[in-house]
Tab-separated table of C-alpha atoms and ligand atoms in Angstrom:
chain	number	residue	atom	x	y	z
A	54	MET	CA	69.945	-75.077	17.073
A	55	THR	CA	66.853	-72.564	16.836
A	56	GLY	CA	64.687	-71.050	15.325
A	57	VAL	CA	60.613	-71.571	14.560
A	58	ARG	CA	59.261	-75.130	15.238
A	59	VAL	CA	58.016	-76.792	11.949
A	60	ALA	CA	55.972	-79.947	11.875
A	61	ILE	CA	55.098	-81.299	8.571
A	62	ASN	CA	52.144	-83.474	8.789
A	63	GLY	CA	52.347	-86.250	4.914
A	64	PHE	CA	54.717	-86.526	4.252
A	65	GLY	CA	54.495	-87.092	0.095
A	66	THR	CA	55.031	-85.542	-2.777
A	67	ILE	CA	54.166	-81.804	-1.158
A	68	GLY	CA	55.815	-83.332	2.081
A	69	LYS	CA	58.595	-84.144	1.818
A	70	ARG	CA	60.111	-80.918	-0.203
A	71	VAL	CA	58.873	-78.778	1.941
A	72	ALA	CA	60.172	-80.449	5.147
A	73	LYS	CA	63.620	-80.020	2.289
A	74	ALA	CA	63.250	-76.243	1.967
A	75	VAL	CA	62.402	-75.638	5.104
A	76	GLN	CA	65.590	-77.110	7.124
A	77	ALA	CA	67.956	-75.222	4.757
A	78	GLN	CA	66.245	-71.969	6.105
A	79	PRO	CA	68.404	-69.992	9.340
A	80	ASP	CA	65.065	-69.274	11.582
A	81	MET	CA	63.277	-72.621	11.673
A	82	ILE	CA	64.565	-76.280	12.507
A	83	VAL	CA	62.213	-78.995	11.378
A	84	SER	CA	60.858	-80.435	14.587
A	85	GLY	CA	59.317	-83.725	13.209
A	86	VAL	CA	57.362	-84.947	10.215
A	87	THR	CA	53.680	-88.027	10.355
A	88	LYS	CA	53.934	-91.286	7.794
A	89	THR	CA	50.924	-92.983	8.718
A	90	GLY	CA	52.975	-97.156	8.979
A	91	PRO	CA	55.949	-97.921	7.785
A	92	SER	CA	56.949	-97.348	4.229
A	93	HIS	CA	59.415	-96.190	2.650
A	94	GLY	CA	58.973	-92.706	2.882
A	95	CYS	CA	60.400	-93.494	6.618
A	96	ALA	CA	63.246	-94.219	5.600
A	97	LEU	CA	63.920	-90.505	4.081
A	98	ALA	CA	62.491	-88.483	7.197
A	99	ASN	CA	65.536	-90.573	9.063
A	100	ARG	CA	68.068	-89.597	6.009
A	101	TYR	CA	67.253	-86.064	6.093
A	102	GLY	CA	67.196	-86.308	10.508
A	103	ILE	CA	64.251	-86.019	11.273
A	104	PRO	CA	62.388	-86.849	14.114
A	105	LEU	CA	58.945	-89.678	13.109
A	106	TYR	CA	55.957	-89.194	13.775
A	107	CYS	CA	52.842	-91.173	13.879
A	108	THR	CA	49.699	-88.801	11.575
A	109	ASP	CA	47.148	-89.967	14.464
A	110	ASP	CA	47.272	-90.856	18.138
A	111	SER	CA	45.723	-93.836	17.963
A	112	PRO	CA	47.168	-96.660	19.347
A	113	ASP	CA	46.528	-98.962	17.293
A	114	ARG	CA	48.270	-96.568	13.830
A	115	ILE	CA	52.116	-95.996	16.952
A	116	ARG	CA	51.901	-100.083	16.895
A	117	SER	CA	51.612	-100.335	13.883
A	118	PHE	CA	55.325	-99.088	13.527
A	119	ASP	CA	57.206	-101.224	16.521
A	120	GLY	CA	59.422	-104.383	14.427
A	121	SER	CA	59.459	-102.318	10.987
A	122	GLU	CA	63.418	-100.554	10.955
A	123	TYR	CA	61.491	-97.232	11.649
A	124	SER	CA	60.879	-95.913	14.999
A	125	VAL	CA	58.000	-92.946	16.147
A	126	SER	CA	57.943	-90.147	18.482
A	127	GLY	CA	54.685	-90.542	18.922
A	128	GLY	CA	51.532	-90.075	17.582
A	129	LEU	CA	50.292	-85.991	15.773
A	130	SER	CA	49.803	-84.618	18.699
A	131	ASP	CA	52.762	-85.492	20.722
A	132	LEU	CA	54.596	-83.800	17.181
A	133	LEU	CA	52.580	-80.380	18.302
A	134	SER	CA	53.129	-80.638	21.201
A	135	VAL	CA	56.881	-79.837	20.927
A	136	SER	CA	56.345	-77.380	17.172
A	137	ASP	CA	55.014	-74.268	17.086
A	138	VAL	CA	52.976	-74.519	13.551
A	139	VAL	CA	52.415	-77.360	11.583
A	140	ILE	CA	52.607	-77.372	7.178
A	141	ASP	CA	49.624	-80.759	6.794
A	142	CYS	CA	50.868	-81.923	3.771
A	143	ALA	CA	48.319	-84.599	3.699
A	144	PRO	CA	46.416	-85.028	0.289
A	145	GLY	CA	43.752	-83.427	-0.901
A	146	LYS	CA	39.854	-83.130	1.606
A	147	VAL	CA	42.015	-85.368	3.565
A	148	GLY	CA	43.768	-81.924	5.132
A	149	GLN	CA	40.535	-80.572	6.676
A	150	LYS	CA	40.077	-83.576	8.232
A	151	ASN	CA	42.833	-81.998	10.700
A	152	HIS	CA	41.670	-79.252	11.225
A	153	HIS	CA	40.220	-79.123	14.720
A	154	THR	CA	42.691	-81.447	15.759
A	155	TYR	CA	45.343	-78.169	15.336
A	156	LEU	CA	43.003	-76.005	16.263
A	157	GLU	CA	42.055	-77.369	19.687
A	158	ALA	CA	46.477	-78.158	19.912
A	159	GLY	CA	45.842	-74.041	19.009
A	160	ILE	CA	49.236	-73.692	17.036
A	161	LYS	CA	48.911	-72.385	13.740
A	162	HIS	CA	48.775	-74.620	10.371
A	163	ILE	CA	48.987	-73.930	6.708
A	164	PHE	CA	47.283	-75.588	4.881
A	165	GLN	CA	47.455	-76.521	0.859
A	166	GLY	CA	45.491	-76.370	-2.803
A	167	GLY	CA	43.724	-79.731	-2.051
A	168	GLU	CA	41.960	-78.477	0.442
A	169	LYS	CA	39.049	-75.975	0.256
A	170	HIS	CA	39.522	-71.691	0.215
A	171	GLU	CA	36.507	-71.262	2.890
A	172	LEU	CA	38.825	-73.755	5.476
A	173	THR	CA	41.168	-70.869	6.597
A	174	GLY	CA	38.791	-67.897	5.416
A	175	ILE	CA	42.305	-67.094	3.806
A	176	SER	CA	44.995	-68.070	1.326
A	177	TYR	CA	48.272	-67.628	0.845
A	178	THR	CA	50.608	-66.723	-1.946
A	179	SER	CA	53.976	-64.347	-1.393
A	180	CYS	CA	54.197	-61.879	-4.316
A	181	SER	CA	50.416	-61.190	-3.699
A	182	ASN	CA	49.172	-61.193	0.017
A	183	HIS	CA	51.841	-61.806	2.574
A	184	SER	CA	50.683	-58.884	4.443
A	185	GLN	CA	47.590	-59.899	5.498
A	186	ASN	CA	48.307	-62.690	6.311
A	187	LEU	CA	51.048	-61.617	8.995
A	188	GLY	CA	50.393	-63.541	12.133
A	189	VAL	CA	47.114	-64.739	10.928
A	190	MET	CA	46.110	-69.037	12.918
A	191	GLY	CA	46.139	-70.465	10.250
A	192	THR	CA	45.400	-70.173	6.348
A	193	ARG	CA	46.068	-72.263	2.744
A	194	VAL	CA	48.422	-72.564	0.158
A	195	VAL	CA	47.094	-71.963	-2.889
A	196	SER	CA	48.178	-75.091	-5.598
A	197	CYS	CA	50.281	-75.203	-8.068
A	198	ASN	CA	47.913	-73.902	-10.975
A	199	THR	CA	47.368	-70.855	-8.808
A	200	THR	CA	50.475	-70.156	-7.894
A	201	GLY	CA	51.979	-69.795	-10.811
A	202	LEU	CA	49.082	-67.848	-12.289
A	203	ALA	CA	49.419	-64.673	-9.489
A	204	ARG	CA	53.662	-65.193	-10.282
A	205	THR	CA	52.311	-63.789	-13.205
A	206	LEU	CA	49.966	-62.417	-13.676
A	207	VAL	CA	50.262	-60.136	-10.257
A	208	PRO	CA	53.168	-58.627	-11.145
A	209	LEU	CA	51.409	-56.944	-14.213
A	210	ARG	CA	48.681	-56.021	-12.135
A	211	GLU	CA	50.670	-53.278	-10.383
A	212	VAL	CA	51.597	-52.059	-13.460
A	213	VAL	CA	48.143	-51.931	-15.617
A	214	GLY	CA	46.002	-52.014	-12.054
A	215	GLU	CA	42.643	-54.129	-13.182
A	216	MET	CA	42.372	-56.755	-15.838
A	217	ARG	CA	40.060	-59.528	-17.149
A	218	VAL	CA	41.735	-62.648	-17.630
A	219	GLU	CA	41.218	-66.282	-19.516
A	220	CYS	CA	42.910	-68.723	-19.575
A	221	THR	CA	42.879	-72.884	-20.717
A	222	MET	CA	45.084	-75.141	-18.239
A	223	ILE	CA	46.332	-78.483	-19.715
A	224	ARG	CA	47.421	-80.336	-17.147
A	225	ARG	CA	49.267	-83.395	-16.139
A	226	ALA	CA	47.237	-86.179	-15.656
A	227	ALA	CA	48.619	-87.034	-12.567
A	228	ASP	CA	52.499	-86.652	-10.440
A	229	PRO	CA	55.204	-89.559	-11.939
A	230	GLY	CA	54.553	-91.683	-8.657
A	231	ASP	CA	50.611	-92.041	-9.279
A	232	SER	CA	50.581	-95.718	-10.876
A	233	ASN	CA	46.495	-95.437	-10.447
A	234	LYS	CA	46.003	-92.204	-12.560
A	235	GLY	CA	45.267	-91.278	-15.759
A	236	PRO	CA	44.447	-91.053	-18.607
A	237	VAL	CA	46.571	-92.583	-20.816
A	238	ASN	CA	45.107	-92.526	-24.148
A	239	ALA	CA	43.753	-89.281	-23.869
A	240	ILE	CA	42.365	-86.038	-24.043
A	241	LYS	CA	40.018	-85.238	-21.185
A	242	PRO	CA	38.646	-81.947	-20.034
A	243	VAL	CA	37.064	-81.099	-17.412
A	244	LEU	CA	33.749	-80.425	-18.048
A	245	LYS	CA	32.061	-77.907	-15.814
A	246	VAL	CA	32.626	-74.661	-16.600
A	247	PRO	CA	34.679	-72.870	-16.340
A	248	SER	CA	36.280	-74.674	-14.325
A	249	HIS	CA	38.364	-73.813	-10.608
A	250	HIS	CA	41.304	-73.301	-11.540
A	251	GLY	CA	41.500	-69.496	-12.381
A	252	PRO	CA	39.220	-68.398	-10.118
A	253	ASP	CA	40.780	-69.369	-7.343
A	254	LEU	CA	43.896	-66.850	-7.316
A	255	MET	CA	40.865	-64.177	-6.881
A	256	THR	CA	41.052	-66.187	-3.397
A	257	VAL	CA	44.774	-63.774	-2.772
A	258	ALA	CA	44.652	-60.962	-5.689
A	259	GLU	CA	42.282	-58.424	-6.454
A	260	LYS	CA	41.660	-56.604	-9.880
A	261	ILE	CA	41.823	-59.397	-11.281
A	262	ASP	CA	38.591	-60.920	-12.985
A	263	ILE	CA	39.284	-63.999	-14.626
A	264	THR	CA	37.758	-67.821	-15.679
A	265	SER	CA	39.364	-70.327	-17.286
A	266	LEU	CA	38.857	-73.607	-18.627
A	267	ALA	CA	40.590	-77.115	-17.568
A	268	VAL	CA	41.910	-80.095	-19.766
A	269	ALA	CA	44.316	-83.256	-18.999
A	270	VAL	CA	46.484	-84.557	-21.168
A	271	PRO	CA	48.877	-88.172	-20.907
A	272	THR	CA	51.878	-86.925	-19.393
A	273	THR	CA	53.467	-86.529	-15.859
A	274	ILE	CA	55.242	-82.925	-15.526
A	275	MET	CA	54.272	-80.328	-15.579
A	276	HIS	CA	50.750	-78.253	-16.475
A	277	VAL	CA	51.155	-75.691	-19.270
A	278	HIS	CA	48.761	-71.870	-18.891
A	279	ALA	CA	47.896	-70.370	-22.283
A	280	ILE	CA	46.661	-66.535	-21.107
A	281	VAL	CA	44.838	-63.809	-22.617
A	282	ALA	CA	44.447	-60.986	-20.647
A	283	TYR	CA	43.142	-57.708	-21.236
A	284	LEU	CA	45.291	-54.891	-20.688
A	285	PRO	CA	43.501	-51.906	-20.018
A	286	SER	CA	43.440	-49.487	-22.409
A	287	GLY	CA	46.553	-46.566	-22.403
A	288	HIS	CA	48.790	-49.420	-21.232
A	289	GLY	CA	51.354	-48.105	-22.038
A	290	LEU	CA	53.613	-50.851	-22.132
A	291	THR	CA	54.874	-53.517	-24.933
A	292	THR	CA	56.281	-56.882	-25.217
A	293	ALA	CA	59.618	-56.145	-24.328
A	294	ASP	CA	58.515	-54.719	-21.135
A	295	VAL	CA	56.160	-57.228	-20.047
A	296	LEU	CA	59.173	-59.369	-20.332
A	297	SER	CA	61.458	-57.029	-17.630
A	298	ILE	CA	58.039	-57.226	-15.120
A	299	TRP	CA	58.757	-60.441	-15.195
A	300	GLU	CA	62.053	-60.564	-14.998
A	301	ASN	CA	62.630	-58.757	-11.999
A	302	THR	CA	59.473	-60.872	-10.739
A	303	PRO	CA	61.376	-63.577	-7.845
A	304	ARG	CA	60.550	-67.003	-9.304
A	305	VAL	CA	59.425	-66.944	-12.432
A	306	ILE	CA	62.693	-67.537	-15.719
A	307	SER	CA	62.309	-66.976	-19.102
A	308	MET	CA	63.248	-68.433	-21.865
A	309	SER	CA	63.434	-68.482	-24.894
A	310	GLY	CA	61.639	-71.772	-27.273
A	311	SER	CA	64.574	-70.862	-30.437
A	312	SER	CA	66.667	-69.747	-29.430
A	313	ASP	CA	67.757	-71.379	-25.861
A	314	GLY	CA	66.393	-74.918	-27.537
A	315	ILE	CA	64.198	-75.184	-24.743
A	316	PRO	CA	61.203	-75.407	-26.718
A	317	SER	CA	59.061	-78.060	-24.358
A	318	THR	CA	58.612	-78.596	-21.480
A	319	ALA	CA	60.005	-81.958	-21.290
A	320	GLU	CA	62.976	-80.059	-22.569
A	321	VAL	CA	62.433	-77.320	-19.342
A	322	MET	CA	62.221	-80.085	-16.961
A	323	GLU	CA	65.672	-81.442	-18.481
A	324	MET	CA	67.022	-77.937	-17.450
A	325	ALA	CA	65.135	-78.452	-14.254
A	326	ARG	CA	67.873	-81.177	-13.749
A	327	ASP	CA	70.897	-79.284	-14.826
A	328	ILE	CA	69.856	-76.776	-12.542
A	329	GLY	CA	71.253	-79.302	-9.667
A	330	ARG	CA	67.692	-79.519	-7.481
A	331	PRO	CA	66.652	-82.772	-5.905
A	332	TRP	CA	64.233	-84.308	-7.782
A	333	GLY	CA	64.849	-82.580	-10.528
A	334	ASP	CA	62.184	-80.009	-9.162
A	335	LEU	CA	61.650	-76.305	-11.405
A	336	HIS	CA	60.395	-73.933	-7.898
A	337	GLU	CA	59.921	-71.183	-10.390
A	338	ILE	CA	57.435	-70.910	-13.027
A	339	PHE	CA	59.122	-70.859	-16.942
A	340	VAL	CA	57.813	-68.878	-19.146
A	341	TRP	CA	58.583	-68.914	-22.648
A	342	SER	CA	59.783	-65.248	-23.623
A	343	ASP	CA	59.137	-65.544	-27.659
A	344	GLY	CA	55.014	-66.869	-27.321
A	345	VAL	CA	55.156	-63.734	-25.761
A	346	SER	CA	52.683	-62.095	-27.985
A	347	LEU	CA	50.752	-58.059	-26.571
A	348	ASP	CA	48.405	-56.857	-29.566
A	349	GLY	CA	46.787	-53.618	-28.603
A	350	ASN	CA	45.598	-54.250	-25.483
A	351	VAL	CA	45.165	-58.181	-25.820
A	352	LEU	CA	48.854	-59.786	-23.766
A	353	ARG	CA	49.026	-63.157	-24.275
A	354	TYR	CA	51.481	-65.729	-23.075
A	355	PHE	CA	52.474	-69.322	-22.341
A	356	GLN	CA	53.704	-70.992	-18.999
A	357	ALA	CA	55.036	-73.376	-17.755
A	358	ILE	CA	54.055	-74.959	-13.830
A	359	HIS	CA	56.571	-77.501	-12.590
A	360	GLN	CA	53.367	-78.692	-10.361
A	361	GLU	CA	55.259	-80.632	-8.342
A	362	SER	CA	57.937	-77.991	-6.559
A	363	ASP	CA	55.992	-73.866	-7.186
A	364	VAL	CA	54.224	-74.366	-3.918
A	365	VAL	CA	57.388	-75.700	-1.861
A	366	PRO	CA	59.250	-72.643	-0.997
A	367	GLU	CA	55.523	-70.573	-0.782
A	368	ASN	CA	54.532	-72.983	1.869
A	369	VAL	CA	59.074	-71.725	4.367
A	370	ASP	CA	57.095	-67.766	2.763
A	371	ALA	CA	53.938	-69.097	3.948
A	372	VAL	CA	55.507	-69.573	7.750
A	373	ARG	CA	57.111	-66.727	8.257
A	374	ALA	CA	54.398	-65.175	7.369
A	375	LEU	CA	52.142	-66.633	10.070
A	376	MET	CA	55.266	-66.540	13.071
A	377	ASP	CA	55.295	-62.712	11.879
A	378	ILE	CA	59.000	-62.585	11.591
A	379	GLU	CA	58.793	-61.268	8.432
A	380	GLN	CA	57.035	-58.529	7.316
A	381	ASP	CA	58.327	-58.219	3.507
A	382	TRP	CA	57.898	-60.765	1.465
A	383	ARG	CA	60.541	-60.086	-0.995
A	384	VAL	CA	62.757	-60.259	1.543
A	385	SER	CA	61.710	-63.145	3.230
A	386	VAL	CA	61.704	-64.738	-0.798
A	387	ASP	CA	65.084	-63.680	-0.854
A	388	ILE	CA	65.720	-65.702	2.748
A	389	THR	CA	64.035	-68.423	1.378
A	390	ASP	CA	65.706	-68.999	-2.004
A	391	ARG	CA	68.799	-67.829	-0.906
A	392	SER	CA	69.218	-71.261	1.749
A	393	ILE	CA	67.752	-73.610	-0.682
A	394	LYS	CA	70.107	-72.392	-3.115
A	395	GLU	CA	73.138	-73.362	-0.960
A	396	SER	CA	71.394	-75.689	0.274
A	397	PHE	CA	72.132	-78.128	-2.514
A	398	SER	CA	75.065	-76.824	-3.616
B	567	NAD	P1	50.464	-87.028	-1.876
B	567	NAD	O1	50.063	-88.474	-1.782
B	567	NAD	O2	52.098	-87.131	-2.389
B	567	NAD	O3	51.140	-87.535	-0.047
B	567	NAD	C1	49.962	-86.903	1.143
B	567	NAD	C2	50.566	-88.114	1.995
B	567	NAD	O4	50.024	-87.608	3.472
B	567	NAD	C3	50.847	-89.257	2.023
B	567	NAD	O5	52.483	-89.435	3.062
B	567	NAD	C4	49.857	-90.095	2.537
B	567	NAD	O6	50.314	-91.738	3.114
B	567	NAD	C5	49.727	-88.834	3.806
B	567	NAD	N1	47.929	-89.039	4.543
B	567	NAD	C6	47.533	-89.794	4.192
B	567	NAD	N2	46.433	-89.202	5.418
B	567	NAD	C7	46.400	-88.187	6.443
B	567	NAD	C8	46.321	-87.824	6.494
B	567	NAD	N3	45.068	-88.044	7.883
B	567	NAD	N4	47.116	-87.101	7.790
B	567	NAD	C9	48.210	-86.604	7.085
B	567	NAD	N5	49.036	-87.260	6.291
B	567	NAD	C10	48.515	-88.169	6.065
B	567	NAD	O7	49.956	-85.590	-1.582
B	567	NAD	P2	50.433	-84.226	-1.761
B	567	NAD	O8	51.092	-84.672	-4.018
B	567	NAD	O9	51.699	-84.504	-1.717
B	567	NAD	O10	49.424	-83.421	-1.831
B	567	NAD	C11	49.620	-82.820	-0.880
B	567	NAD	C12	48.919	-81.138	-0.686
B	567	NAD	O11	49.226	-80.946	-2.017
B	567	NAD	C13	47.726	-82.456	-1.467
B	567	NAD	O12	46.410	-81.072	-1.346
B	567	NAD	C14	46.905	-81.563	-3.009
B	567	NAD	O13	45.964	-80.812	-3.347
B	567	NAD	C15	49.001	-80.197	-2.763
B	567	NAD	N6	49.082	-80.649	-3.813
B	567	NAD	C16	49.565	-81.353	-4.332
B	567	NAD	C17	50.927	-80.790	-6.214
B	567	NAD	C18	51.381	-81.794	-6.058
B	567	NAD	O14	51.335	-82.366	-8.307
B	567	NAD	N7	51.096	-83.335	-5.938
B	567	NAD	C19	51.319	-79.140	-6.416
B	567	NAD	C20	50.091	-78.615	-5.439
B	567	NAD	C21	49.604	-78.631	-4.501
């Protein structure tokens, strides 16, 4: 097998999904994934036939796998030495500690949205700035929320130009696998106002002046964004035109809450399970078509984000940008999504 050799450092919620998506690509192979120690996640790597490494090089850490049912091929440096690019999927703020290791190894690197934009000085979303990321040494795939905002706002900006946006992010309290987080019986506003979520979009998309409020609610699957966008005068669009822009945008799904029978995130996730992707993932951003209203210059709409998976295909496209193997973001997105679909059918 040939292709770009992709290392995945951190094999948790995002890492395992990214590994499976990279494995599906015709121009990439997964050179290895890392675990901090022997745990049930190692069995998944074995099942995928992916070589397993330890997250660091300390002999004690590597030896912790001895006597377990999982064998490792070495530490992080060993994995980097057989790879062309590393996708860091360590917990938020932990990835930055790996940065110097990647720089010392001279390897291209991709961080996730839990790290700060300043770490790499450039961030990534396929529809926003694929071309700016061509050939760069390191980038950061923006968070699930920022990815969601980019998917619907950037194509709109392409048509109308500059706009101001206010967004309220109704955020899931924890991922399904987190037993130590909350709130369980409360609605928790983020009291840092405005929140950092919306403005992060400005790290990848120009001409969208956005602020946000955020609130955490006791659910584990999906965020909902309530978005108000102020379009420039003379935009000439109708609500139907806006929906049609999103219909022509990759990785956006628009369906009716009433006539399609999808009134809430619960039904969106049920539909995602019906699609048959592993873990019941939904890579696309879901817009309720009957919840979109353009009144004069003011566009209001709701969208739902499957937080564990919308960034997954973005990581694949970011590899193509960094390795400079596909300059056209739409072509890359098409290859990524088709390959993932074929591998799961
Ligand atoms: P996670 O906790 O589920 O997985 C992280 C994995 O990294 C774990 O297996 C952990 O053992 C391992 N790890 C621990 N220390 C490490 C180290 N030093 N080096 C490498 N790996 C190490 O976290 P996650 O949810 O997959 O998040 C990973 C990144 O993706 C974060 O930056 C997060 O903000 C971002 N992100 C998460 C979500 C989400 O909803 N979970 C969505 C978008 C982006």
